[in-house]
Coordinates of C-alpha atoms in Angstrom, one line a residue:
M107 CA -48.2 68.2 -189.2
K108 CA -51.3 70.1 -190.4
K109 CA -50.8 68.8 -193.9
L110 CA -50.7 65.2 -192.6
I111 CA -54.0 65.6 -190.8
V112 CA -55.7 67.1 -193.8
L113 CA -54.5 64.2 -196.0
F114 CA -55.8 61.7 -193.5
V115 CA -59.2 63.2 -193.4
S116 CA -59.4 63.3 -197.2
V117 CA -58.5 59.6 -197.5
L118 CA -61.1 58.7 -194.9
M119 CA -63.8 60.6 -196.8
L120 CA -62.8 58.9 -200.0
S121 CA -63.1 55.5 -198.4
V122 CA -66.7 56.2 -197.3
Q123 CA -67.6 57.3 -200.8
V124 CA -66.1 54.2 -202.4
D125 CA -68.1 51.9 -200.1
A126 CA -71.4 53.6 -201.2
K127 CA -73.1 53.3 -204.6
L128 CA -74.8 56.1 -206.5
V129 CA -78.0 54.8 -207.9
K130 CA -80.5 56.4 -210.4
G131 CA -84.0 55.3 -211.1
S132 CA -87.6 56.2 -211.5
V133 CA -91.0 55.6 -210.0
R134 CA -94.1 55.2 -212.3
G135 CA -97.7 54.3 -211.9
P136 CA -99.6 52.3 -214.6
E137 CA -100.1 55.5 -216.7
T138 CA -97.6 58.1 -215.7
A139 CA -94.5 59.1 -213.7
L140 CA -95.0 59.8 -210.0
S141 CA -93.4 62.9 -208.6
G142 CA -92.7 63.7 -204.9
V143 CA -92.4 60.0 -204.0
I144 CA -90.0 59.2 -201.1
V145 CA -87.2 56.7 -202.0
S146 CA -84.8 55.3 -199.4
D147 CA -82.1 52.7 -198.8
G148 CA -83.1 52.4 -195.2
Y149 CA -80.5 55.0 -194.2
R150 CA -80.8 57.9 -196.7
F151 CA -83.8 59.4 -198.3
T152 CA -84.7 61.4 -201.4
K153 CA -87.8 62.3 -203.5
T154 CA -88.6 61.8 -207.1
A155 CA -88.6 64.8 -209.4
E156 CA -91.5 65.9 -211.6
D157 CA -90.6 63.3 -214.2
G158 CA -90.5 60.6 -211.6
T159 CA -86.7 60.2 -211.6
F160 CA -84.4 60.1 -208.5
T161 CA -80.8 59.9 -207.6
L162 CA -79.6 58.4 -204.3
N163 CA -76.1 57.9 -202.9
T164 CA -76.7 54.7 -200.9
H165 CA -75.2 54.0 -197.5
K166 CA -72.4 51.4 -197.3
D167 CA -74.6 49.1 -195.2
A168 CA -77.7 49.4 -197.4
R169 CA -79.0 46.2 -199.0
F170 CA -82.0 47.6 -200.9
V171 CA -83.4 50.7 -202.6
F172 CA -87.1 50.9 -202.0
V173 CA -90.1 53.1 -202.5
I174 CA -92.4 54.6 -199.8
T175 CA -95.4 53.8 -202.0
P176 CA -97.9 56.7 -202.1
A177 CA -101.5 56.3 -201.2
G178 CA -103.5 54.4 -203.8
Y179 CA -100.6 52.4 -205.0
V180 CA -98.8 49.1 -204.2
G181 CA -96.0 47.0 -205.6
D182 CA -96.6 43.7 -207.3
Y183 CA -97.7 41.2 -204.6
S184 CA -98.5 38.1 -206.8
D185 CA -95.8 35.9 -205.2
G186 CA -96.9 36.5 -201.5
S187 CA -94.7 39.4 -200.7
V188 CA -95.1 43.0 -201.9
K189 CA -92.3 44.1 -204.3
F190 CA -91.6 47.7 -203.3
Y191 CA -87.8 47.2 -203.3
L192 CA -84.8 46.2 -205.4
P193 CA -81.6 44.7 -204.1
I194 CA -78.6 47.1 -204.6
K195 CA -76.2 44.2 -205.4
G196 CA -76.7 43.1 -209.0
T197 CA -79.2 45.7 -210.0
E198 CA -78.4 48.2 -212.7
S199 CA -81.7 49.9 -213.3
F200 CA -83.7 51.1 -210.3
D201 CA -87.0 51.7 -212.1
F202 CA -90.2 50.9 -210.1
T203 CA -93.6 50.5 -211.7
L204 CA -96.5 50.5 -209.2
Q205 CA -100.0 49.3 -209.6
R206 CA -103.2 50.9 -208.3
L207 CA -105.1 49.6 -205.3
P208 CA -108.7 48.7 -206.2
H209 CA -110.4 51.6 -204.3
P210 CA -109.7 55.3 -204.7
G211 CA -110.9 56.3 -201.2
D212 CA -109.0 56.6 -197.9
D213 CA -110.8 53.8 -196.1
Y214 CA -108.8 50.6 -195.4
T215 CA -108.5 47.4 -193.4
I216 CA -105.4 45.8 -192.1
F217 CA -105.3 42.2 -190.9
S218 CA -102.8 42.2 -188.0
I219 CA -101.4 38.6 -188.0
S220 CA -99.1 37.6 -185.3
D221 CA -96.6 34.7 -185.2
P222 CA -97.4 32.0 -187.8
Q223 CA -94.2 30.5 -186.4
M224 CA -93.9 27.3 -188.5
A225 CA -91.0 24.9 -188.2
H226 CA -92.0 22.0 -190.5
G227 CA -94.6 20.6 -192.9
K228 CA -97.1 19.6 -190.2
H229 CA -97.2 23.2 -188.9
F230 CA -97.6 24.5 -192.5
K231 CA -100.4 22.1 -193.2
R232 CA -102.3 23.4 -190.2
F233 CA -101.6 27.0 -191.1
N234 CA -102.6 26.4 -194.7
G235 CA -105.9 24.9 -193.5
A236 CA -108.5 26.9 -191.5
P237 CA -106.4 30.1 -191.0
V238 CA -105.6 30.6 -194.7
A239 CA -109.2 29.6 -195.7
D240 CA -110.5 32.2 -193.2
L241 CA -108.1 34.9 -194.5
K242 CA -109.4 34.3 -198.0
K243 CA -113.0 34.6 -196.9
M244 CA -112.4 37.7 -194.8
S245 CA -110.3 39.3 -197.6
A246 CA -112.9 38.8 -200.2
E247 CA -115.5 40.4 -198.0
S248 CA -113.3 43.3 -196.9
V249 CA -111.8 44.2 -200.3
A250 CA -115.2 44.6 -201.8
G251 CA -115.7 47.7 -199.7
R252 CA -112.2 49.1 -199.1
N253 CA -108.5 48.6 -199.7
T254 CA -107.3 45.7 -197.6
I255 CA -103.8 44.5 -196.7
A256 CA -102.2 42.1 -194.2
M257 CA -99.3 42.7 -191.8
A258 CA -97.5 39.5 -190.6
L259 CA -95.9 40.6 -187.3
G260 CA -92.8 38.4 -187.3
D261 CA -91.9 34.8 -186.4
I262 CA -93.2 33.6 -189.7
A263 CA -90.6 30.8 -189.3
W264 CA -89.6 29.0 -186.2
N265 CA -85.8 28.9 -187.1
K266 CA -86.6 26.8 -190.2
Y267 CA -86.3 29.2 -193.1
A268 CA -87.2 26.8 -195.9
I269 CA -90.8 27.3 -194.8
Y270 CA -90.8 30.8 -196.3
K271 CA -91.3 29.4 -199.8
D272 CA -94.5 27.5 -198.8
Y273 CA -95.7 30.4 -196.7
K274 CA -95.5 32.9 -199.5
K275 CA -97.2 30.5 -201.9
A276 CA -100.1 30.1 -199.4
V277 CA -100.6 33.8 -198.7
S278 CA -100.3 34.7 -202.4
K279 CA -103.7 33.0 -202.9
V280 CA -105.4 35.1 -200.2
G281 CA -105.7 37.9 -202.8
I282 CA -104.4 40.9 -200.9
P283 CA -101.0 42.5 -200.4
F284 CA -99.0 40.8 -197.6
Y285 CA -96.3 42.7 -195.8
S286 CA -94.2 41.4 -192.9
V287 CA -91.9 42.4 -190.1
I288 CA -89.0 40.4 -188.8
G289 CA -89.2 38.4 -185.5
N290 CA -86.6 36.8 -183.4
H291 CA -87.2 33.4 -184.9
D292 CA -86.8 34.9 -188.4
F293 CA -83.1 35.6 -187.9
T294 CA -80.5 33.0 -188.8
Q295 CA -79.7 32.0 -185.3
N296 CA -75.9 31.5 -185.5
L297 CA -75.3 34.9 -187.0
S298 CA -75.5 38.5 -185.6
G299 CA -76.8 41.9 -186.7
I300 CA -77.5 42.6 -190.4
K301 CA -76.1 39.3 -191.6
A302 CA -78.5 37.4 -189.4
A303 CA -81.4 38.9 -191.4
S304 CA -80.0 38.0 -194.8
V305 CA -82.3 34.9 -195.4
Y306 CA -85.4 36.8 -194.3
E307 CA -84.6 39.8 -196.4
A308 CA -84.0 37.6 -199.5
Y309 CA -87.6 36.5 -199.2
F310 CA -89.4 39.6 -197.9
G311 CA -87.1 42.6 -198.6
P312 CA -85.9 45.3 -196.1
Y313 CA -87.0 44.9 -192.5
N314 CA -87.3 48.7 -192.1
Y315 CA -89.7 50.3 -194.6
A316 CA -92.9 52.3 -195.0
F317 CA -95.9 53.0 -197.2
F318 CA -99.0 55.2 -197.3
L319 CA -102.4 53.7 -196.9
G320 CA -105.2 56.2 -197.3
K321 CA -104.2 59.3 -195.4
D322 CA -102.1 57.3 -192.9
L323 CA -98.5 56.1 -193.0
V324 CA -97.7 52.5 -192.2
I325 CA -94.2 51.8 -191.0
G326 CA -92.7 48.3 -190.6
I327 CA -89.6 48.1 -188.4
N328 CA -87.2 45.6 -186.8
N329 CA -87.3 45.8 -183.0
I330 CA -85.2 42.8 -182.1
I331 CA -81.5 43.3 -181.3
F332 CA -80.1 40.0 -182.5
N333 CA -76.8 38.2 -181.5
A334 CA -75.8 34.7 -182.5
N335 CA -76.3 31.6 -180.4
D336 CA -73.4 30.0 -178.7
D337 CA -73.4 26.7 -180.5
G338 CA -73.2 27.8 -184.1
F339 CA -76.2 26.0 -185.4
P340 CA -78.5 28.2 -187.6
D341 CA -81.8 26.5 -186.5
V342 CA -81.1 26.4 -182.7
S343 CA -82.8 29.3 -180.9
S344 CA -80.4 32.0 -179.8
R345 CA -81.0 33.3 -176.3
N346 CA -78.7 36.3 -176.9
N347 CA -81.3 38.4 -178.6
Y348 CA -83.5 40.9 -176.8
E349 CA -86.4 43.2 -177.6
G350 CA -85.4 46.8 -178.4
Y351 CA -84.7 49.5 -181.0
N352 CA -81.2 49.5 -182.4
K353 CA -79.5 52.6 -183.9
E354 CA -80.4 51.5 -187.5
T355 CA -84.1 51.4 -186.7
L356 CA -84.1 54.6 -184.7
D357 CA -82.2 56.4 -187.5
F358 CA -84.7 55.0 -190.1
L359 CA -87.6 56.4 -188.1
R360 CA -86.0 59.8 -187.7
G361 CA -85.2 59.9 -191.4
I362 CA -88.7 59.0 -192.6
L363 CA -90.5 61.2 -190.1
K364 CA -88.6 64.3 -191.5
F365 CA -90.9 64.0 -194.5
I366 CA -94.1 63.4 -192.6
D367 CA -96.4 66.1 -191.2
K368 CA -97.2 65.9 -187.5
D369 CA -100.9 65.5 -188.1
T370 CA -100.3 62.2 -190.0
H371 CA -101.7 59.2 -188.3
I372 CA -99.1 56.4 -188.1
I373 CA -99.6 52.7 -188.0
L374 CA -96.3 51.1 -186.8
A375 CA -95.8 47.4 -187.1
Q376 CA -93.2 45.6 -185.1
H377 CA -92.6 42.2 -183.6
S378 CA -92.4 42.8 -179.9
P379 CA -94.6 45.2 -177.9
S380 CA -92.8 48.3 -176.7
V381 CA -93.4 47.3 -173.1
Y382 CA -92.8 43.6 -172.5
Y383 CA -93.4 41.5 -169.4
H384 CA -90.2 42.8 -167.8
G385 CA -91.0 46.4 -168.6
P386 CA -90.0 48.9 -171.4
I387 CA -87.8 47.3 -174.1
H388 CA -84.2 48.5 -174.9
N389 CA -84.0 52.1 -176.1
Y390 CA -87.7 52.6 -175.3
K391 CA -87.3 56.2 -174.2
K392 CA -85.3 57.1 -177.4
F393 CA -88.1 55.5 -179.5
M394 CA -90.8 57.4 -177.8
K395 CA -88.8 60.6 -178.3
V396 CA -88.5 59.9 -182.0
I397 CA -92.3 59.5 -182.5
D398 CA -93.2 62.3 -180.0
G399 CA -96.0 64.5 -181.4
Y400 CA -97.4 61.9 -183.8
K401 CA -100.6 59.9 -183.2
V402 CA -99.3 56.3 -183.4
D403 CA -101.0 52.9 -183.2
I404 CA -98.5 50.1 -182.7
L405 CA -99.3 46.6 -184.1
S406 CA -97.2 44.0 -182.2
G407 CA -97.1 40.3 -181.6
H408 CA -94.4 38.1 -180.0
T409 CA -96.3 37.3 -176.7
H410 CA -99.1 35.0 -178.1
V411 CA -101.6 37.0 -176.0
M412 CA -104.0 39.9 -176.4
H413 CA -103.1 43.1 -174.6
T414 CA -103.8 46.7 -175.5
Q415 CA -101.9 49.3 -173.5
R416 CA -101.6 53.1 -173.8
L417 CA -97.9 54.2 -173.8
S418 CA -98.7 58.0 -173.9
E419 CA -101.5 60.3 -174.8
N420 CA -101.0 59.7 -178.5
V421 CA -99.4 56.2 -178.6
V422 CA -101.3 52.9 -178.1
D423 CA -99.7 49.4 -178.5
H424 CA -102.1 46.7 -179.8
N425 CA -100.5 43.4 -178.9
A426 CA -102.3 40.7 -180.9
G427 CA -102.7 37.0 -180.1
A428 CA -101.2 34.5 -182.5
I429 CA -102.8 33.0 -185.5
C430 CA -101.3 29.6 -184.6
G431 CA -102.4 29.6 -180.9
A432 CA -99.8 28.7 -178.3
W433 CA -96.8 27.7 -180.3
W434 CA -98.8 25.0 -182.1
A435 CA -99.4 23.1 -178.8
T436 CA -103.1 24.2 -178.9
I437 CA -105.4 26.3 -181.1
R438 CA -105.7 28.8 -178.2
C439 CA -103.2 31.5 -177.2
T440 CA -101.7 31.3 -173.7
D441 CA -104.4 33.7 -172.3
G442 CA -107.2 31.5 -173.6
T443 CA -107.9 33.6 -176.7
P444 CA -108.8 31.4 -179.6
R445 CA -106.4 31.6 -182.5
G446 CA -107.1 34.4 -184.9
Y447 CA -105.9 37.9 -185.9
E448 CA -106.8 41.6 -185.2
V449 CA -108.8 43.5 -187.7
V450 CA -107.9 47.2 -188.0
T451 CA -110.4 49.3 -189.9
S452 CA -110.2 52.9 -190.9
K453 CA -113.6 54.3 -192.0
N454 CA -114.3 58.0 -192.6
G455 CA -111.1 58.8 -190.6
E456 CA -112.2 56.8 -187.6
I457 CA -110.1 53.7 -186.7
S458 CA -111.3 50.6 -184.9
F459 CA -109.7 47.4 -183.6
R460 CA -111.4 44.0 -183.1
W461 CA -110.3 40.5 -182.6
H462 CA -111.4 37.9 -185.2
N463 CA -111.5 34.3 -184.3
V464 CA -110.6 31.7 -186.9
D465 CA -112.6 28.9 -185.3
Y466 CA -115.6 30.8 -183.8
P467 CA -118.0 33.6 -184.8
D468 CA -116.8 37.1 -184.2
E469 CA -119.5 37.4 -181.5
H470 CA -117.5 34.9 -179.4
Q471 CA -115.3 37.4 -177.5
V472 CA -115.6 36.2 -173.9
E473 CA -115.0 32.9 -172.1
Y474 CA -117.3 32.6 -169.1
I475 CA -116.0 30.6 -166.1
A476 CA -118.9 29.4 -164.0
L477 CA -119.2 29.0 -160.3
G478 CA -117.0 26.2 -159.0
Q479 CA -114.9 26.0 -162.2
S480 CA -112.1 28.1 -160.8
E481 CA -110.0 26.5 -158.0
K482 CA -108.7 29.9 -157.1
Y483 CA -112.1 31.7 -157.1
P484 CA -114.7 29.0 -156.6
D485 CA -117.4 31.4 -155.5
S486 CA -117.0 33.8 -158.4
I487 CA -118.1 33.9 -162.0
L488 CA -115.2 35.0 -164.2
A489 CA -115.1 36.5 -167.7
N490 CA -112.0 36.2 -169.8
V491 CA -112.4 39.0 -172.4
W492 CA -110.2 38.4 -175.4
A493 CA -109.4 41.9 -176.5
M494 CA -109.4 43.5 -173.0
N495 CA -108.1 47.1 -173.0
D496 CA -106.4 48.4 -169.8
E497 CA -108.6 51.5 -170.1
W498 CA -111.9 49.6 -170.1
V499 CA -114.2 49.5 -167.1
C500 CA -116.2 46.2 -166.9
E501 CA -119.5 46.4 -165.1
W502 CA -121.7 43.6 -164.2
E503 CA -125.4 43.2 -163.2
Q504 CA -127.5 40.4 -161.7
D505 CA -131.2 40.0 -162.6
G506 CA -131.1 43.4 -164.2
V507 CA -129.6 45.1 -161.1
A508 CA -126.3 46.9 -161.5
M509 CA -123.7 45.3 -159.1
G510 CA -120.7 47.6 -159.8
N511 CA -117.4 47.1 -161.4
A512 CA -115.8 43.7 -162.0
E513 CA -112.5 43.1 -160.2
R514 CA -109.5 42.1 -162.4
V515 CA -107.8 38.9 -161.3
A516 CA -105.3 36.4 -162.6
D517 CA -106.5 32.9 -163.3
I518 CA -106.2 30.0 -165.7
S519 CA -108.5 29.7 -168.7
P520 CA -110.3 26.3 -168.4
A521 CA -110.6 26.0 -172.2
Y522 CA -106.9 26.6 -172.6
A523 CA -106.0 24.3 -169.7
A524 CA -108.1 21.5 -171.2
E525 CA -106.1 21.7 -174.4
I526 CA -102.6 22.2 -172.9
L527 CA -102.7 19.9 -169.9
P528 CA -102.7 16.6 -171.9
I529 CA -99.6 17.8 -173.7
Y530 CA -97.7 18.6 -170.5
K531 CA -99.2 15.6 -168.7
G532 CA -101.2 17.5 -166.1
D533 CA -98.4 19.8 -164.9
A534 CA -100.4 22.9 -164.2
G535 CA -97.2 24.7 -163.0
K536 CA -96.1 24.9 -166.6
I537 CA -99.2 26.9 -167.7
P538 CA -98.5 30.6 -168.1
V539 CA -101.0 32.8 -166.2
H540 CA -102.0 36.2 -167.7
K541 CA -104.0 38.8 -165.8
K542 CA -107.0 39.8 -167.9

């Protein structure tokens, strides 16, 4: 009986080894081999030797081998997506050659771009107009002084994956590295789990990855747990997915953080905020336990509104409004924020966040609602502040006299209502209300 059990265990171990693939490769910069570089398949991790070589026994579910690019380096990004990865299937030589970023210092800027969410040519034409032109202008100004990248925070497509080709072509002309994370509308809607991400990954690579930027570590993760829709059509939205951290994502975070000192500042990009309208997302406590002890700034989208919330002493979630506005129905997000993106800047070790409007000067950060404009508060002057932070205290004064703190209320932005009401034929009950 004991011999039978030992034989069974041996056969089981052999089957796991057969499913995996032992890969060998190297990581080089433009002039020399790079040692101590972290290499992963999303499940397992290793580091390059002094001569830049590595060996990795890949996990049976792994689709890519990729480099956690060291500070000052980046993969080729000429086609609109950074190539820091190679597919396991069909690749024989896992040799990576990285290029240098333009600036040697640690300062950087990230454009945090939420929800392009394009479904067809009309959407793409609009995205490829003012938003892309603005990104080109902002990138040229920013990259002159510091290394600059963009993070697209998911829902690049709106269940129409042929748009990826046009999207990549458009952003390739912006002139900076574009990374992305996967959103619920980027999954093939009639599939589940890893298979549902196959089209997205074919265009953009692994949905869990990381790279160093200056002294900080940027991590992109999938925080959508996806199950197929019930009707079997790939472009019909599945209602079976939900926001949360699955085992694959949590294991990836645990794995990468084993290599990272506790004093490393982390920028973590994901599609959904960690605390959504209904409360903390699935496996929130496990996620917070994994990142405990690190200073983490989360970049998130999904909601099409601006909202900054502190999750713990060291963790802040910066939920950015959408670059497309409110699902292409208006150029404003559902809280009245004009379409745009968040600009994250690290300078001399200090990090800052600001909202950048595509259609207005940066100074335009508040919508004032005059006396009588609000049906709910006709005797009040309201201020809808785009990038309102829960920790802010807003004070107001009249004729130079301090009048105390402003009260936070929920109301409808007149500017947003003026754009959205004609579309919904005056049905105010369909307008989302967000407390700012």
